[in-house]
Amino acid sequence: MIAELDTDVLILGAGGAGLTAALHAADASPRLRVTVVVKGLLGRAGCTRMVQGGYNAVLTDPDSLDAHLLDTLAGGGWINDQELVWTLVTEAPRRVLELESRYGCLFDRTPAGRIHQKPFAGQSHDRTIHKGDLTGIEIMNRLTEQVVARPAITALEECRAVELLLDADGRAAGALLLDMRTGAFLAARARATLLAMGGGPTMYRVFACSADKSTDGIALAYRAGLPLRDMEMVQFHPTGLVIPGSLMTGALLEEGLRGAGGHLRNGRGERFMARYDAARMERSTRDLVSRASYLEVIEGRGTPNGGVWIDVSHLGAEVVERNFRGMVKRCRDFGRDLARGPVEVGPTSHFLMGGVVIDPICYTAIEGLFAAGEDTGGVHGANRLGGNGVAESTVFGGLAGDAIAAFVEGRPAQRPTADLGALVAALTAPLARPTGPALYGLLHELREVMWEGAGLVRDGESLSRTLTTLNRIETALDAVGVAGDPSLNTAWQDWLSLRNQVLAARLIAASALARRESRGAHFRRDFPAPVAGPPFSVRVRRGAEGPVVTTASVEFTRVVPPAVAAPAAVEVGD
């Protein structure tokens, strides 16, 4: 027997996007019943809480909305959806003020009392707002307090969405949920559903995102038939900790270190960024710095443990300890002294720039289904600027909440048509199969093949080989069994997660194979330069035989890139 739940608004995910959406929807219409589904504990799960660096928003001269727009487009290789970017840069200042004045966030301030903004890589002005180097904790704590204070919002903790539900006409009707504590399924029927589950490229050998992430939202969207864009664009952050033998390998040292003047050196002590971007050096964009670090290592100039050094000790121990308390403590936990000497770092998979196709108020191609945050594509293009991520989640989360509140007015809930019994049977099948060690062996194989074949440096041969391996892993996964009953069964949850990770990995590799050029985070040895002519977006959606990959022209609604028109013709729209 599958239990049922009726709600007005179903929000899948409880990071920055999900919680901001819940608050906006509840405040727009207090009569609405808003249900938030969180895979972990409310306010304690996901990636927004892990944000160290900060939040990009234009607050004072000489910075401008036009400058933020151009920085984001140039950093993104000009394949961004320009209307989404314009929405981000124009809404971010208002959202920062809302976070402070309405929700209670306290960001660092200058001696004059203004919000302090620090330099981040790839940006023409100091625009990154922060709370020390623990910005995400500040935002999530305050958003969580506000959610708990609103009786209209209910949180279902340690509960995960396993399938989106549609009605007979293809409209969103809610989702099939799984209570991870009890192993019981719940059919949640809603008048509108928001997909805000976060991305999280945990299918790579080294990753920085929360370990509970498994690209669930991407997988749900694909299986529901939604189009996705630019899935080949996976961001690798250049400064993940290198701690041999520790699960903390890949944990971030944030971009503010480079913005403040930190130096990157290879194993020979050389500031190697002079070879790759002599103008910006360590303040170059994440895609270029990560790839430069990777190339230094594979060409034999790495540190003893296969990384490079980051050194901020020349800034002074007192300055480092005051401005980067969280990172200083994290390094000292592993015997490294960030304030007084170099620390080994290396590239770590961090963020998905690709995802669901949305419009500027978060509508998807399915009526009644909205999406926001890292589940979506188009804002960041081929490379995300540091500080634009948490801005994206709260900006578009708020817009989604407003749009949903308006959408559901006077609309009934739709009735799902899926065979729920068949869905549950497929999802619980591993519990009835013979057990073995295969599950974690397949997870290890997935991470190795993605790192080597679809990682920082790719080519057609490695991507084709990766797709072949992924197909084999997917087939093998269908035969894996897990021991125990459904309640509190971590192996079963890992099987469900791996199922989604493999699917997202296939979308990444298939999209990367289709993009026969190098751009932003996507670098192909066999096509090392961008294509001549207008940039394009790679699209993928579910077909009868698997992923169907196409390309689409990028619409230059605000700015024509210099590669397409002479510089004199490059103008910024209002």
Coordinates of C-alpha atoms in Angstrom, one line a residue:
M1 CA 0.0 0.0 0.0
I2 CA 1.4 3.4 -1.1
A3 CA 0.5 6.3 1.2
E4 CA -0.8 9.5 -0.3
L5 CA -0.2 13.2 0.4
D6 CA -2.0 16.2 -1.0
T7 CA -0.3 19.6 -1.0
D8 CA -0.5 22.8 -3.0
V9 CA 3.2 23.3 -3.7
L10 CA 5.7 20.5 -3.7
I11 CA 9.3 21.6 -3.5
L12 CA 11.9 18.9 -4.1
G13 CA 15.1 20.1 -2.5
A14 CA 16.0 22.3 0.5
G15 CA 19.1 24.2 -0.4
G16 CA 19.2 27.9 -1.2
A17 CA 16.8 27.5 -4.2
G18 CA 14.3 25.3 -2.4
L19 CA 14.1 27.3 0.8
T20 CA 13.9 30.7 -0.9
A21 CA 11.2 29.4 -3.1
A22 CA 9.2 28.0 -0.1
L23 CA 9.4 31.4 1.6
H24 CA 8.4 33.3 -1.4
A25 CA 5.4 31.0 -2.2
A26 CA 4.2 31.0 1.5
D27 CA 4.5 34.8 1.8
A28 CA 2.8 35.4 -1.5
S29 CA -0.2 33.4 -0.5
P30 CA -0.3 32.3 3.2
R31 CA -3.2 29.9 2.5
L32 CA -1.0 27.7 0.4
R33 CA 0.2 24.4 1.8
V34 CA 3.9 24.2 0.9
T35 CA 5.7 20.9 1.3
V36 CA 9.6 20.8 1.2
V37 CA 11.3 17.4 0.6
V38 CA 14.8 17.2 1.8
K39 CA 17.1 14.2 1.4
G40 CA 18.9 14.9 4.7
L41 CA 18.0 17.2 7.6
L42 CA 16.5 20.6 7.1
G43 CA 19.2 23.3 6.9
R44 CA 22.0 20.7 7.3
A45 CA 22.0 19.0 3.9
G46 CA 23.1 19.9 0.4
C47 CA 25.7 22.2 -1.1
T48 CA 24.5 25.8 -0.3
R49 CA 25.6 25.3 3.3
M50 CA 29.1 24.5 2.0
V51 CA 29.5 27.8 0.2
Q52 CA 32.6 29.5 1.5
G53 CA 33.4 32.3 -0.8
G54 CA 30.4 34.5 -1.3
Y55 CA 27.6 36.0 -3.3
N56 CA 28.0 38.2 -6.4
A57 CA 25.8 41.3 -6.6
V58 CA 26.3 44.9 -7.9
L59 CA 25.9 47.3 -5.0
T60 CA 28.1 50.3 -5.6
D61 CA 30.0 52.3 -8.3
P62 CA 32.1 51.8 -10.3
D63 CA 30.6 48.3 -10.7
S64 CA 27.6 48.1 -12.9
L65 CA 24.9 45.6 -14.0
D66 CA 26.4 45.7 -17.5
A67 CA 29.8 44.8 -16.1
H68 CA 28.4 41.8 -14.2
L69 CA 26.5 40.7 -17.3
L70 CA 29.6 40.9 -19.5
D71 CA 31.9 39.1 -17.0
T72 CA 29.4 36.3 -16.7
L73 CA 29.0 35.9 -20.5
A74 CA 32.7 36.1 -21.2
G75 CA 33.4 33.6 -18.4
G76 CA 30.7 31.4 -19.8
G77 CA 32.2 31.2 -23.3
W78 CA 29.1 33.1 -24.7
I79 CA 26.8 30.1 -24.6
N80 CA 24.8 31.4 -21.7
D81 CA 21.1 32.2 -22.0
Q82 CA 21.4 35.9 -21.9
E83 CA 18.0 36.6 -20.5
L84 CA 18.7 34.3 -17.6
V85 CA 22.0 36.1 -17.0
W86 CA 20.3 39.5 -17.1
T87 CA 17.8 38.2 -14.6
L88 CA 20.6 37.1 -12.3
V89 CA 22.5 40.3 -12.3
T90 CA 19.4 42.6 -12.0
E91 CA 17.8 40.5 -9.2
A92 CA 20.9 39.7 -7.2
P93 CA 21.2 43.1 -5.5
R94 CA 17.5 43.0 -4.4
R95 CA 17.9 39.4 -3.1
V96 CA 20.9 40.4 -1.0
L97 CA 18.9 43.2 0.6
E98 CA 16.1 40.7 1.2
L99 CA 18.5 38.2 2.8
E100 CA 19.7 40.9 5.2
S101 CA 16.6 43.0 6.0
R102 CA 13.9 40.3 5.7
Y103 CA 15.5 37.0 6.6
G104 CA 18.3 38.2 9.0
C105 CA 21.5 37.4 7.3
L106 CA 24.5 39.4 8.5
F107 CA 27.2 39.9 5.9
D108 CA 30.6 41.4 6.6
R109 CA 30.9 45.2 6.4
T110 CA 33.5 47.8 5.8
P111 CA 34.6 50.3 8.5
A112 CA 32.1 52.7 6.9
G113 CA 29.2 50.3 7.5
R114 CA 28.7 49.2 3.9
I115 CA 28.5 45.5 2.9
H116 CA 32.0 44.4 2.1
Q117 CA 32.7 43.0 -1.3
K118 CA 35.9 41.1 -2.1
P119 CA 37.7 40.2 -5.4
F120 CA 37.0 36.9 -7.1
A121 CA 38.5 35.5 -10.2
G122 CA 37.2 36.3 -13.6
Q123 CA 35.5 39.5 -12.5
S124 CA 36.2 43.1 -13.4
H125 CA 35.2 44.6 -10.0
D126 CA 35.1 43.5 -6.3
R127 CA 31.5 42.4 -6.0
T128 CA 31.6 39.2 -3.9
I129 CA 29.6 39.6 -0.7
H130 CA 30.5 37.3 2.2
K131 CA 30.3 36.3 5.8
G132 CA 34.0 35.5 6.3
D133 CA 34.6 32.3 4.5
L134 CA 31.4 30.7 5.8
T135 CA 28.8 32.5 3.7
G136 CA 26.7 29.4 3.0
I137 CA 26.2 28.6 6.6
E138 CA 25.0 32.1 7.3
I139 CA 22.5 32.0 4.5
M140 CA 21.2 28.5 5.2
N141 CA 20.8 29.1 9.0
R142 CA 18.7 32.2 8.4
L143 CA 16.6 30.7 5.6
T144 CA 16.0 27.6 7.8
E145 CA 14.9 29.7 10.7
Q146 CA 12.4 31.5 8.5
V147 CA 11.0 28.3 7.1
V148 CA 10.5 26.8 10.5
A149 CA 8.7 29.9 11.6
R150 CA 6.0 29.6 8.9
P151 CA 3.3 27.1 9.7
A152 CA 2.3 26.9 6.1
I153 CA 5.6 25.1 5.3
T154 CA 6.1 21.5 6.1
A155 CA 9.4 19.7 5.7
L156 CA 9.7 16.0 5.0
E157 CA 13.2 15.2 6.3
E158 CA 15.4 12.2 5.1
C159 CA 13.0 11.8 2.2
R160 CA 13.9 11.6 -1.4
A161 CA 12.0 12.0 -4.7
V162 CA 12.4 9.0 -6.9
E163 CA 10.1 9.8 -9.8
L164 CA 8.2 12.8 -11.1
L165 CA 4.5 12.1 -11.7
L166 CA 2.5 13.4 -14.7
D167 CA -1.2 13.4 -15.5
A168 CA -2.8 12.0 -18.7
D169 CA -2.1 15.2 -20.5
G170 CA 1.6 15.3 -19.6
R171 CA 1.2 18.0 -16.9
A172 CA 3.1 17.9 -13.6
A173 CA 1.1 16.0 -10.9
G174 CA 3.6 15.7 -8.0
A175 CA 6.2 13.1 -7.3
L176 CA 6.8 9.6 -5.9
L177 CA 8.7 10.0 -2.6
L178 CA 10.7 7.5 -0.5
D179 CA 11.0 7.8 3.3
M180 CA 14.6 6.8 3.8
R181 CA 14.1 6.0 7.5
T182 CA 11.2 3.6 7.0
G183 CA 11.6 2.5 3.4
A184 CA 8.0 3.4 2.7
F185 CA 6.8 5.1 -0.4
L186 CA 4.6 8.2 -0.6
A187 CA 2.7 9.5 -3.6
A188 CA 2.6 13.3 -3.2
R189 CA 0.0 15.1 -5.4
A190 CA 0.5 18.8 -5.9
R191 CA -0.8 21.7 -7.9
A192 CA 2.7 22.7 -8.8
T193 CA 6.1 21.1 -8.3
L194 CA 9.6 22.7 -8.1
L195 CA 12.7 20.8 -9.0
A196 CA 15.5 22.2 -6.8
M197 CA 17.5 19.2 -5.8
G198 CA 20.9 20.5 -6.8
G199 CA 23.3 18.9 -9.2
G200 CA 26.5 17.6 -7.6
P201 CA 29.0 15.8 -10.0
T202 CA 29.8 13.1 -7.5
M203 CA 30.5 10.6 -10.4
Y204 CA 34.1 11.7 -10.5
R205 CA 37.1 10.4 -8.6
V206 CA 37.7 13.6 -6.7
F207 CA 34.7 15.9 -5.9
A208 CA 34.0 18.9 -3.7
C209 CA 30.2 18.9 -3.5
S210 CA 28.2 17.3 -0.7
A211 CA 28.5 13.5 -0.7
D212 CA 24.7 13.2 -0.5
K213 CA 24.4 14.6 -4.0
S214 CA 23.8 12.2 -6.8
T215 CA 22.3 14.3 -9.6
D216 CA 18.8 13.1 -8.6
G217 CA 17.1 16.1 -10.1
I218 CA 18.9 15.8 -13.5
A219 CA 17.9 12.1 -13.7
L220 CA 14.2 12.8 -12.7
A221 CA 14.0 15.6 -15.3
Y222 CA 15.4 13.4 -18.0
R223 CA 13.2 10.5 -17.3
A224 CA 10.2 12.8 -17.3
G225 CA 11.1 13.9 -20.8
L226 CA 12.4 17.4 -20.1
P227 CA 15.1 18.9 -22.5
L228 CA 18.4 19.6 -20.9
R229 CA 21.2 21.8 -22.1
D230 CA 25.1 21.9 -22.0
M231 CA 25.5 18.8 -19.8
E232 CA 29.1 18.5 -21.0
M233 CA 30.0 21.6 -19.0
V234 CA 31.2 20.3 -15.6
Q235 CA 33.1 22.7 -13.4
F236 CA 36.3 21.6 -11.8
H237 CA 37.4 23.9 -9.0
P238 CA 41.2 24.4 -9.0
T239 CA 41.9 24.3 -5.3
G240 CA 40.6 21.1 -3.7
L241 CA 42.7 19.8 -0.8
V242 CA 45.1 17.0 -1.5
I243 CA 45.1 14.7 1.6
P244 CA 46.5 11.3 0.7
G245 CA 44.3 8.5 2.0
S246 CA 41.5 10.8 3.3
L247 CA 37.9 11.2 2.2
M248 CA 38.6 14.9 2.6
T249 CA 40.6 15.0 -0.6
G250 CA 38.8 17.4 -2.9
A251 CA 37.3 19.6 -0.1
L252 CA 37.5 23.2 -1.2
L253 CA 39.8 26.0 -0.3
E254 CA 37.7 28.9 -1.7
E255 CA 38.4 31.3 -4.5
G256 CA 38.9 34.2 -2.1
L257 CA 42.5 32.9 -1.5
R258 CA 43.4 33.6 -5.1
G259 CA 41.3 36.8 -5.2
A260 CA 43.3 38.1 -2.2
G261 CA 46.6 37.5 -3.9
G262 CA 47.4 33.8 -3.3
H263 CA 50.1 32.2 -5.5
L264 CA 49.9 28.9 -7.2
R265 CA 53.2 27.0 -7.7
N266 CA 54.0 23.7 -9.3
G267 CA 56.3 21.1 -7.8
R268 CA 59.4 23.1 -9.0
G269 CA 58.2 26.2 -7.2
E270 CA 57.2 28.0 -10.4
R271 CA 54.1 30.3 -10.6
F272 CA 52.9 28.3 -13.5
M273 CA 49.9 30.4 -14.4
A274 CA 52.2 32.7 -16.3
R275 CA 52.2 30.0 -19.0
Y276 CA 48.4 29.9 -19.3
D277 CA 47.1 33.4 -18.5
A278 CA 49.9 35.9 -17.9
A279 CA 47.5 38.8 -17.6
R280 CA 45.3 37.5 -14.9
M281 CA 47.6 34.8 -13.4
E282 CA 45.8 33.2 -10.4
R283 CA 42.8 35.4 -10.9
S284 CA 41.9 33.6 -14.1
T285 CA 38.7 31.7 -14.4
R286 CA 38.2 28.4 -12.8
D287 CA 38.1 26.4 -16.0
L288 CA 41.5 27.7 -17.1
V289 CA 43.2 27.4 -13.7
S290 CA 41.9 23.9 -13.1
R291 CA 43.1 22.7 -16.5
A292 CA 46.5 24.4 -16.0
S293 CA 47.0 22.7 -12.7
Y294 CA 46.0 19.3 -14.3
L295 CA 48.4 19.8 -17.2
E296 CA 51.2 20.7 -14.8
V297 CA 50.7 17.4 -13.0
I298 CA 50.4 15.1 -16.0
E299 CA 53.4 16.8 -17.6
G300 CA 55.5 15.9 -14.6
R301 CA 55.7 19.2 -12.8
G302 CA 53.3 18.4 -9.9
T303 CA 53.9 18.0 -6.2
P304 CA 54.8 14.7 -4.6
N305 CA 51.1 13.8 -4.1
G306 CA 50.0 14.8 -7.6
G307 CA 48.8 18.3 -7.0
V308 CA 50.2 21.9 -6.9
W309 CA 50.8 24.4 -4.1
I310 CA 48.7 27.3 -3.1
D311 CA 50.5 29.8 -0.9
V312 CA 49.0 32.8 0.9
S313 CA 51.6 33.0 3.6
H314 CA 53.1 36.2 2.1
L315 CA 49.9 38.0 3.0
G316 CA 50.8 37.6 6.6
A317 CA 49.6 35.0 9.1
E318 CA 47.4 37.5 11.0
V319 CA 45.6 38.5 7.7
V320 CA 45.0 35.0 6.6
E321 CA 43.7 33.8 10.0
R322 CA 41.4 36.8 10.3
N323 CA 39.9 36.6 6.8
F324 CA 39.9 32.9 6.2
R325 CA 39.1 31.3 9.6
G326 CA 37.2 28.4 8.2
M327 CA 39.9 27.3 5.8
V328 CA 42.7 27.8 8.3
K329 CA 40.9 25.5 10.7
R330 CA 40.2 22.9 8.0
C331 CA 43.8 22.8 6.9
R332 CA 45.0 22.5 10.5
D333 CA 42.7 19.6 11.1
F334 CA 45.0 17.7 8.6
G335 CA 48.3 19.1 9.8
R336 CA 48.6 21.9 7.2
D337 CA 49.2 25.5 8.2
L338 CA 47.6 27.7 5.5
A339 CA 48.5 30.9 7.3
R340 CA 52.2 30.1 7.3
G341 CA 53.1 28.0 4.4
P342 CA 52.0 26.3 1.1
V343 CA 49.2 23.7 1.0
E344 CA 48.8 21.0 -1.6
V345 CA 45.7 21.4 -3.8
G346 CA 44.4 20.0 -7.1
P347 CA 41.3 20.1 -9.3
T348 CA 38.1 18.7 -7.9
S349 CA 34.7 18.3 -9.6
H350 CA 32.4 20.9 -8.2
F351 CA 29.4 22.1 -10.2
L352 CA 27.2 21.3 -13.2
M353 CA 26.7 24.2 -15.5
G354 CA 24.2 22.2 -17.6
G355 CA 20.7 21.2 -16.7
V356 CA 17.0 21.7 -17.3
V357 CA 16.0 24.3 -19.9
I358 CA 14.0 27.1 -18.1
D359 CA 12.7 30.6 -18.8
P360 CA 13.6 33.6 -16.6
I361 CA 10.8 32.8 -14.1
C362 CA 11.7 29.1 -13.9
Y363 CA 9.0 27.5 -16.1
T364 CA 10.0 24.2 -17.8
A365 CA 8.5 22.5 -20.8
I366 CA 6.1 20.6 -18.6
E367 CA 3.1 22.6 -17.4
G368 CA 3.1 22.9 -13.6
L369 CA 6.8 21.9 -13.2
F370 CA 9.3 24.5 -12.3
A371 CA 13.1 24.3 -11.8
A372 CA 15.7 26.4 -10.1
G373 CA 19.3 26.3 -9.0
E374 CA 21.9 23.7 -10.1
D375 CA 19.2 21.5 -11.7
T376 CA 19.0 24.1 -14.4
G377 CA 21.2 25.1 -17.3
G378 CA 21.8 28.4 -19.2
V379 CA 22.9 30.8 -16.5
H380 CA 26.6 30.0 -16.3
G381 CA 27.2 28.8 -19.9
A382 CA 30.6 27.0 -20.2
N383 CA 32.0 28.1 -16.9
R384 CA 30.6 29.5 -13.6
L385 CA 32.2 32.5 -12.0
G386 CA 32.8 32.0 -8.3
G387 CA 30.1 33.8 -6.3
N388 CA 27.4 33.4 -9.0
G389 CA 26.2 30.0 -7.7
V390 CA 24.6 30.9 -4.5
A391 CA 23.3 34.1 -6.2
E392 CA 21.7 31.9 -8.8
S393 CA 20.0 29.6 -6.3
T394 CA 18.4 32.4 -4.2
V395 CA 17.5 34.6 -7.1
F396 CA 15.8 32.0 -9.1
G397 CA 14.5 30.2 -6.1
G398 CA 12.7 33.4 -5.1
L399 CA 11.4 33.9 -8.7
A400 CA 10.2 30.3 -8.8
G401 CA 8.3 30.8 -5.5
D402 CA 6.6 33.9 -6.8
A403 CA 5.7 32.2 -10.2
I404 CA 4.4 29.1 -8.5
A405 CA 2.1 31.1 -6.1
A406 CA 0.6 32.9 -9.1
F407 CA 0.4 29.7 -11.2
V408 CA -1.6 27.6 -8.6
E409 CA -4.2 30.3 -8.1
G410 CA -7.5 28.6 -8.9
R411 CA -5.9 25.4 -10.3
P412 CA -6.8 21.9 -9.1
A413 CA -4.2 19.3 -8.4
Q414 CA -3.7 16.9 -11.3
R415 CA -4.2 13.2 -11.0
P416 CA -1.1 11.0 -11.7
T417 CA -1.5 8.3 -14.3
A418 CA 1.7 6.3 -13.6
D419 CA 1.5 2.7 -12.5
L420 CA 2.9 3.3 -9.0
G421 CA 3.0 -0.4 -8.2
A422 CA 5.3 -1.0 -11.1
L423 CA 7.5 1.9 -10.2
V424 CA 7.9 0.7 -6.6
A425 CA 8.6 -2.9 -7.8
A426 CA 11.4 -1.6 -10.1
L427 CA 12.9 0.5 -7.3
T428 CA 12.8 -2.2 -4.7
A429 CA 14.1 -5.0 -7.0
P430 CA 17.6 -4.9 -5.6
L431 CA 16.2 -5.9 -2.2
A432 CA 15.1 -9.2 -3.6
R433 CA 18.3 -10.1 -5.6
P434 CA 21.3 -12.0 -4.2
T435 CA 23.8 -9.7 -2.6
G436 CA 27.4 -9.2 -3.4
P437 CA 30.2 -6.6 -3.4
A438 CA 29.4 -5.4 -6.9
L439 CA 27.6 -2.2 -6.0
Y440 CA 30.6 -0.3 -4.6
G441 CA 32.9 -1.8 -7.3
L442 CA 30.6 -0.3 -9.9
L443 CA 30.7 3.1 -8.1
H444 CA 34.5 3.0 -8.1
E445 CA 34.6 2.1 -11.7
L446 CA 32.2 5.0 -12.6
R447 CA 34.3 7.5 -10.8
E448 CA 37.5 6.3 -12.4
V449 CA 36.2 6.2 -16.0
M450 CA 34.6 9.6 -15.7
W451 CA 37.8 11.2 -14.3
E452 CA 40.0 9.7 -17.0
G453 CA 37.7 9.8 -20.0
A454 CA 35.3 12.7 -19.4
G455 CA 37.2 14.9 -17.0
L456 CA 39.3 18.0 -17.4
V457 CA 40.8 16.9 -20.7
R458 CA 38.8 14.8 -23.2
D459 CA 38.9 13.5 -26.7
G460 CA 36.5 11.6 -29.0
E461 CA 38.2 8.3 -28.3
S462 CA 38.1 8.7 -24.5
L463 CA 34.5 9.8 -24.6
S464 CA 33.4 6.9 -26.8
R465 CA 35.2 4.5 -24.5
T466 CA 33.6 6.1 -21.5
L467 CA 30.1 5.7 -23.0
T468 CA 30.7 2.0 -23.6
T469 CA 31.8 1.5 -20.0
L470 CA 28.8 3.5 -18.7
N471 CA 26.4 1.3 -20.7
R472 CA 28.1 -1.8 -19.2
I473 CA 27.9 -0.4 -15.7
E474 CA 24.2 0.5 -16.2
T475 CA 23.5 -3.1 -17.3
A476 CA 25.5 -4.5 -14.4
L477 CA 23.6 -2.3 -11.9
D478 CA 20.3 -4.0 -13.0
A479 CA 21.6 -7.2 -11.6
V480 CA 23.0 -5.9 -8.3
G481 CA 21.4 -7.0 -5.0
V482 CA 21.5 -5.4 -1.6
A483 CA 21.0 -7.0 1.8
G484 CA 18.6 -6.0 4.5
D485 CA 15.1 -4.6 4.7
P486 CA 14.1 -1.2 3.3
S487 CA 14.3 0.8 6.5
L488 CA 17.6 2.7 7.1
N489 CA 19.2 0.7 4.3
T490 CA 22.2 2.7 3.2
A491 CA 23.2 0.2 0.5
W492 CA 19.8 0.4 -1.1
Q493 CA 20.0 4.2 -1.0
D494 CA 23.5 4.0 -2.6
W495 CA 22.0 1.8 -5.4
L496 CA 19.3 4.4 -6.1
S497 CA 21.9 7.1 -6.1
L498 CA 24.3 5.2 -8.4
R499 CA 21.4 4.6 -10.8
N500 CA 21.0 8.4 -11.2
Q501 CA 24.8 9.1 -11.2
V502 CA 25.3 6.7 -14.1
L503 CA 22.4 8.3 -16.1
A504 CA 23.8 11.8 -15.6
A505 CA 27.3 10.6 -16.5
R506 CA 25.9 9.3 -19.8
L507 CA 24.3 12.7 -20.5
I508 CA 27.7 14.4 -19.8
A509 CA 29.7 12.1 -22.0
A510 CA 27.2 12.0 -24.9
S511 CA 27.0 15.8 -24.9
A512 CA 30.8 16.2 -24.7
L513 CA 31.1 13.9 -27.7
A514 CA 28.7 16.1 -29.6
R515 CA 30.6 19.3 -28.9
R516 CA 33.5 19.0 -31.3
E517 CA 35.4 22.1 -30.0
S518 CA 37.0 23.4 -26.7
R519 CA 35.1 26.0 -24.8
G520 CA 35.1 26.9 -21.1
A521 CA 35.2 23.8 -18.9
H522 CA 35.0 21.5 -21.9
F523 CA 38.5 20.9 -23.4
R524 CA 39.0 18.4 -26.1
R525 CA 42.6 17.4 -27.1
D526 CA 41.3 16.6 -30.7
F527 CA 39.5 19.9 -31.0
P528 CA 41.6 22.3 -28.9
A529 CA 40.0 25.6 -30.1
P530 CA 36.5 27.0 -30.2
V531 CA 34.7 26.6 -33.5
A532 CA 34.7 29.6 -35.8
G533 CA 31.4 31.4 -36.0
P534 CA 28.6 31.8 -33.5
P535 CA 28.7 29.6 -30.4
F536 CA 26.0 27.0 -29.8
S537 CA 24.3 25.1 -27.1
V538 CA 24.2 21.3 -26.9
R539 CA 20.7 19.9 -26.0
V540 CA 19.8 16.4 -24.9
R541 CA 16.6 14.7 -24.1
R542 CA 15.2 11.2 -23.7
G543 CA 14.6 9.2 -26.9
A544 CA 13.2 5.7 -27.5
E545 CA 16.8 4.3 -27.8
G546 CA 18.5 6.5 -25.2
P547 CA 19.7 10.1 -25.1
V548 CA 19.1 12.2 -28.3
V549 CA 21.7 14.9 -28.6
T550 CA 21.2 18.0 -30.8
T551 CA 22.5 21.5 -31.0
A552 CA 20.8 24.9 -30.9
S553 CA 21.9 28.4 -31.7
V554 CA 22.5 30.8 -28.9
E555 CA 20.3 33.9 -29.0
F556 CA 22.2 37.2 -28.5
T557 CA 19.4 39.1 -26.9
R558 CA 21.6 41.4 -24.9
V559 CA 25.2 41.3 -26.2
V560 CA 26.7 40.2 -29.5
P561 CA 30.1 38.5 -28.6
P562 CA 33.3 39.9 -30.1
A563 CA 33.9 36.7 -32.0
V564 CA 30.7 37.2 -34.0
A565 CA 30.7 41.0 -34.5
A566 CA 33.4 43.7 -34.5
P567 CA 34.1 45.0 -31.0
A568 CA 32.4 48.3 -31.9
A569 CA 29.1 46.5 -32.3
V570 CA 29.2 44.9 -28.9
E571 CA 26.4 46.6 -26.9
V572 CA 24.7 45.9 -23.6
G573 CA 20.9 46.0 -23.6
D574 CA 18.7 47.4 -20.9

